[in-house]
Amino acid sequence: LNAEIMNGMDVLDEREKQVITLIYGLTGSPYTMAEIAYHMGLKRERVRQIRDKALRKLHKRMK
């Protein structure tokens, strides 16, 4: 599954890639949305929006 996700990541912009990588722990342990928001200087809700948009893009790509 990680390999499939990594192959589809080229449709995402840098911020979306970073959020997906951190939330799902693709390069280490997963982070919470609150932790990601703190490190990126965003609100947790904005991180959720970025995650949702990225997942929609990935889903569309995998169809």
CSV table of N, CA and C in Angstrom, one decimal:
chain,number,residue,atom,x,y,z
A,1,LEU,N,0.8,-1.2,0.0
A,1,LEU,CA,0.0,0.0,0.0
A,1,LEU,C,0.9,1.3,0.0
A,2,ASN,N,1.9,1.3,0.8
A,2,ASN,CA,2.8,2.4,0.8
A,2,ASN,C,3.4,2.7,-0.6
A,3,ALA,N,3.8,1.6,-1.3
A,3,ALA,CA,4.3,1.8,-2.6
A,3,ALA,C,3.3,2.4,-3.6
A,4,GLU,N,2.1,2.0,-3.5
A,4,GLU,CA,1.0,2.6,-4.4
A,4,GLU,C,0.8,4.0,-4.0
A,5,ILE,N,0.8,4.3,-2.8
A,5,ILE,CA,0.6,5.7,-2.3
A,5,ILE,C,1.7,6.6,-2.8
A,6,MET,N,2.9,6.1,-2.7
A,6,MET,CA,4.1,6.9,-3.1
A,6,MET,C,4.1,7.1,-4.6
A,7,ASN,N,3.6,6.1,-5.4
A,7,ASN,CA,3.5,6.3,-6.8
A,7,ASN,C,2.5,7.4,-7.2
A,8,GLY,N,1.5,7.5,-6.5
A,8,GLY,CA,0.4,8.5,-6.8
A,8,GLY,C,0.7,9.9,-6.2
A,9,MET,N,1.7,10.0,-5.4
A,9,MET,CA,2.0,11.3,-4.8
A,9,MET,C,2.4,12.4,-5.8
A,10,ASP,N,2.8,12.0,-7.0
A,10,ASP,CA,3.2,13.1,-7.9
A,10,ASP,C,2.1,14.0,-8.3
A,11,VAL,N,0.8,13.6,-8.0
A,11,VAL,CA,-0.3,14.5,-8.3
A,11,VAL,C,-0.5,15.6,-7.2
A,12,LEU,N,0.2,15.4,-6.1
A,12,LEU,CA,0.0,16.3,-5.0
A,12,LEU,C,1.1,17.5,-5.0
A,13,ASP,N,0.7,18.6,-4.4
A,13,ASP,CA,1.7,19.7,-4.3
A,13,ASP,C,2.5,19.4,-3.0
A,14,GLU,N,3.5,20.1,-2.8
A,14,GLU,CA,4.5,19.8,-1.7
A,14,GLU,C,3.8,19.8,-0.3
A,15,ARG,N,2.9,20.7,-0.1
A,15,ARG,CA,2.3,20.8,1.2
A,15,ARG,C,1.4,19.6,1.4
A,16,GLU,N,0.7,19.2,0.4
A,16,GLU,CA,-0.2,18.0,0.5
A,16,GLU,C,0.7,16.7,0.7
A,17,LYS,N,1.8,16.6,0.0
A,17,LYS,CA,2.7,15.5,0.2
A,17,LYS,C,3.2,15.4,1.6
A,18,GLN,N,3.6,16.6,2.2
A,18,GLN,CA,4.1,16.6,3.5
A,18,GLN,C,3.0,16.1,4.5
A,19,VAL,N,1.8,16.6,4.4
A,19,VAL,CA,0.7,16.3,5.3
A,19,VAL,C,0.4,14.8,5.2
A,20,ILE,N,0.3,14.2,4.0
A,20,ILE,CA,0.0,12.8,3.8
A,20,ILE,C,1.1,11.9,4.4
A,21,THR,N,2.3,12.3,4.1
A,21,THR,CA,3.5,11.6,4.6
A,21,THR,C,3.5,11.6,6.1
A,22,LEU,N,3.2,12.7,6.8
A,22,LEU,CA,3.3,12.8,8.2
A,22,LEU,C,2.1,12.1,8.9
A,23,ILE,N,0.9,12.3,8.4
A,23,ILE,CA,-0.3,11.7,9.0
A,23,ILE,C,-0.2,10.2,8.9
A,24,TYR,N,0.2,9.6,7.8
A,24,TYR,CA,0.2,8.2,7.7
A,24,TYR,C,1.6,7.5,8.0
A,25,GLY,N,2.5,8.3,8.4
A,25,GLY,CA,3.8,7.8,8.8
A,25,GLY,C,4.5,7.1,7.7
A,26,LEU,N,4.5,7.6,6.5
A,26,LEU,CA,5.1,6.9,5.4
A,26,LEU,C,6.7,6.9,5.5
A,27,THR,N,7.2,7.8,6.3
A,27,THR,CA,8.7,7.8,6.4
A,27,THR,C,9.1,7.6,7.9
A,28,GLY,N,8.2,7.2,8.7
A,28,GLY,CA,8.5,7.0,10.1
A,28,GLY,C,7.2,6.8,10.9
A,29,SER,N,7.2,7.4,12.1
A,29,SER,CA,6.0,7.2,12.9
A,29,SER,C,5.0,8.3,12.5
A,30,PRO,N,3.7,8.0,12.6
A,30,PRO,CA,2.6,9.0,12.2
A,30,PRO,C,2.5,10.1,13.2
A,31,TYR,N,2.1,11.2,12.7
A,31,TYR,CA,1.9,12.4,13.6
A,31,TYR,C,0.4,12.7,13.6
A,32,THR,N,-0.1,13.4,14.7
A,32,THR,CA,-1.4,13.8,14.7
A,32,THR,C,-1.6,15.1,13.9
A,33,MET,N,-2.8,15.5,13.6
A,33,MET,CA,-3.1,16.7,12.9
A,33,MET,C,-2.6,17.9,13.7
A,34,ALA,N,-2.8,17.8,15.0
A,34,ALA,CA,-2.4,18.9,15.9
A,34,ALA,C,-0.9,19.1,15.8
A,35,GLU,N,-0.1,18.0,15.8
A,35,GLU,CA,1.3,18.1,15.8
A,35,GLU,C,1.8,18.7,14.4
A,36,ILE,N,1.1,18.2,13.3
A,36,ILE,CA,1.5,18.7,12.0
A,36,ILE,C,1.2,20.2,11.9
A,37,ALA,N,0.0,20.6,12.4
A,37,ALA,CA,-0.4,22.0,12.4
A,37,ALA,C,0.6,22.9,13.1
A,38,TYR,N,1.1,22.4,14.3
A,38,TYR,CA,2.1,23.2,15.0
A,38,TYR,C,3.4,23.3,14.2
A,39,HIS,N,3.9,22.3,13.6
A,39,HIS,CA,5.1,22.3,12.9
A,39,HIS,C,5.0,23.1,11.6
A,40,MET,N,3.9,23.1,11.0
A,40,MET,CA,3.7,23.8,9.7
A,40,MET,C,3.2,25.2,9.9
A,41,GLY,N,2.8,25.6,11.1
A,41,GLY,CA,2.3,26.9,11.4
A,41,GLY,C,0.9,27.2,10.9
A,42,LEU,N,0.1,26.1,11.0
A,42,LEU,CA,-1.3,26.1,10.5
A,42,LEU,C,-2.2,25.8,11.6
A,43,LYS,N,-3.5,25.9,11.4
A,43,LYS,CA,-4.6,25.5,12.3
A,43,LYS,C,-4.8,24.0,12.0
A,44,ARG,N,-5.3,23.2,13.0
A,44,ARG,CA,-5.6,21.8,12.8
A,44,ARG,C,-6.6,21.6,11.7
A,45,GLU,N,-7.6,22.5,11.7
A,45,GLU,CA,-8.7,22.4,10.7
A,45,GLU,C,-8.1,22.6,9.2
A,46,ARG,N,-7.1,23.4,9.1
A,46,ARG,CA,-6.5,23.6,7.7
A,46,ARG,C,-5.7,22.4,7.3
A,47,VAL,N,-5.1,21.7,8.3
A,47,VAL,CA,-4.4,20.5,8.0
A,47,VAL,C,-5.4,19.4,7.6
A,48,ARG,N,-6.5,19.4,8.2
A,48,ARG,CA,-7.6,18.4,7.8
A,48,ARG,C,-8.1,18.7,6.4
A,49,GLN,N,-8.3,20.0,6.1
A,49,GLN,CA,-8.7,20.3,4.7
A,49,GLN,C,-7.6,19.9,3.7
A,50,ILE,N,-6.4,20.1,4.0
A,50,ILE,CA,-5.3,19.7,3.0
A,50,ILE,C,-5.3,18.2,2.9
A,51,ARG,N,-5.4,17.5,4.0
A,51,ARG,CA,-5.5,16.0,4.0
A,51,ARG,C,-6.6,15.5,3.1
A,52,ASP,N,-7.8,16.1,3.3
A,52,ASP,CA,-9.0,15.7,2.6
A,52,ASP,C,-8.8,15.9,1.1
A,53,LYS,N,-8.3,17.1,0.7
A,53,LYS,CA,-8.1,17.4,-0.7
A,53,LYS,C,-7.0,16.4,-1.3
A,54,ALA,N,-6.0,16.2,-0.6
A,54,ALA,CA,-4.9,15.3,-1.1
A,54,ALA,C,-5.5,13.8,-1.2
A,55,LEU,N,-6.3,13.4,-0.3
A,55,LEU,CA,-6.9,12.1,-0.4
A,55,LEU,C,-7.9,12.0,-1.6
A,56,ARG,N,-8.6,13.0,-1.9
A,56,ARG,CA,-9.5,13.1,-3.1
A,56,ARG,C,-8.6,12.9,-4.3
A,57,LYS,N,-7.5,13.7,-4.4
A,57,LYS,CA,-6.6,13.6,-5.6
A,57,LYS,C,-6.1,12.2,-5.7
A,58,LEU,N,-5.6,11.6,-4.6
A,58,LEU,CA,-5.1,10.3,-4.7
A,58,LEU,C,-6.1,9.2,-5.1
A,59,HIS,N,-7.3,9.4,-4.6
A,59,HIS,CA,-8.4,8.5,-4.9
A,59,HIS,C,-8.7,8.5,-6.4
A,60,LYS,N,-8.8,9.8,-6.9
A,60,LYS,CA,-9.1,10.0,-8.3
A,60,LYS,C,-8.0,9.4,-9.2
A,61,ARG,N,-6.7,9.5,-8.8
A,61,ARG,CA,-5.6,9.0,-9.5
A,61,ARG,C,-5.6,7.5,-9.5
A,62,MET,N,-6.0,6.8,-8.4
A,62,MET,CA,-6.0,5.4,-8.3
A,62,MET,C,-7.1,4.7,-9.0
A,63,LYS,N,-8.2,5.4,-9.5
A,63,LYS,CA,-9.3,4.8,-10.1
A,63,LYS,C,-8.9,4.2,-11.5
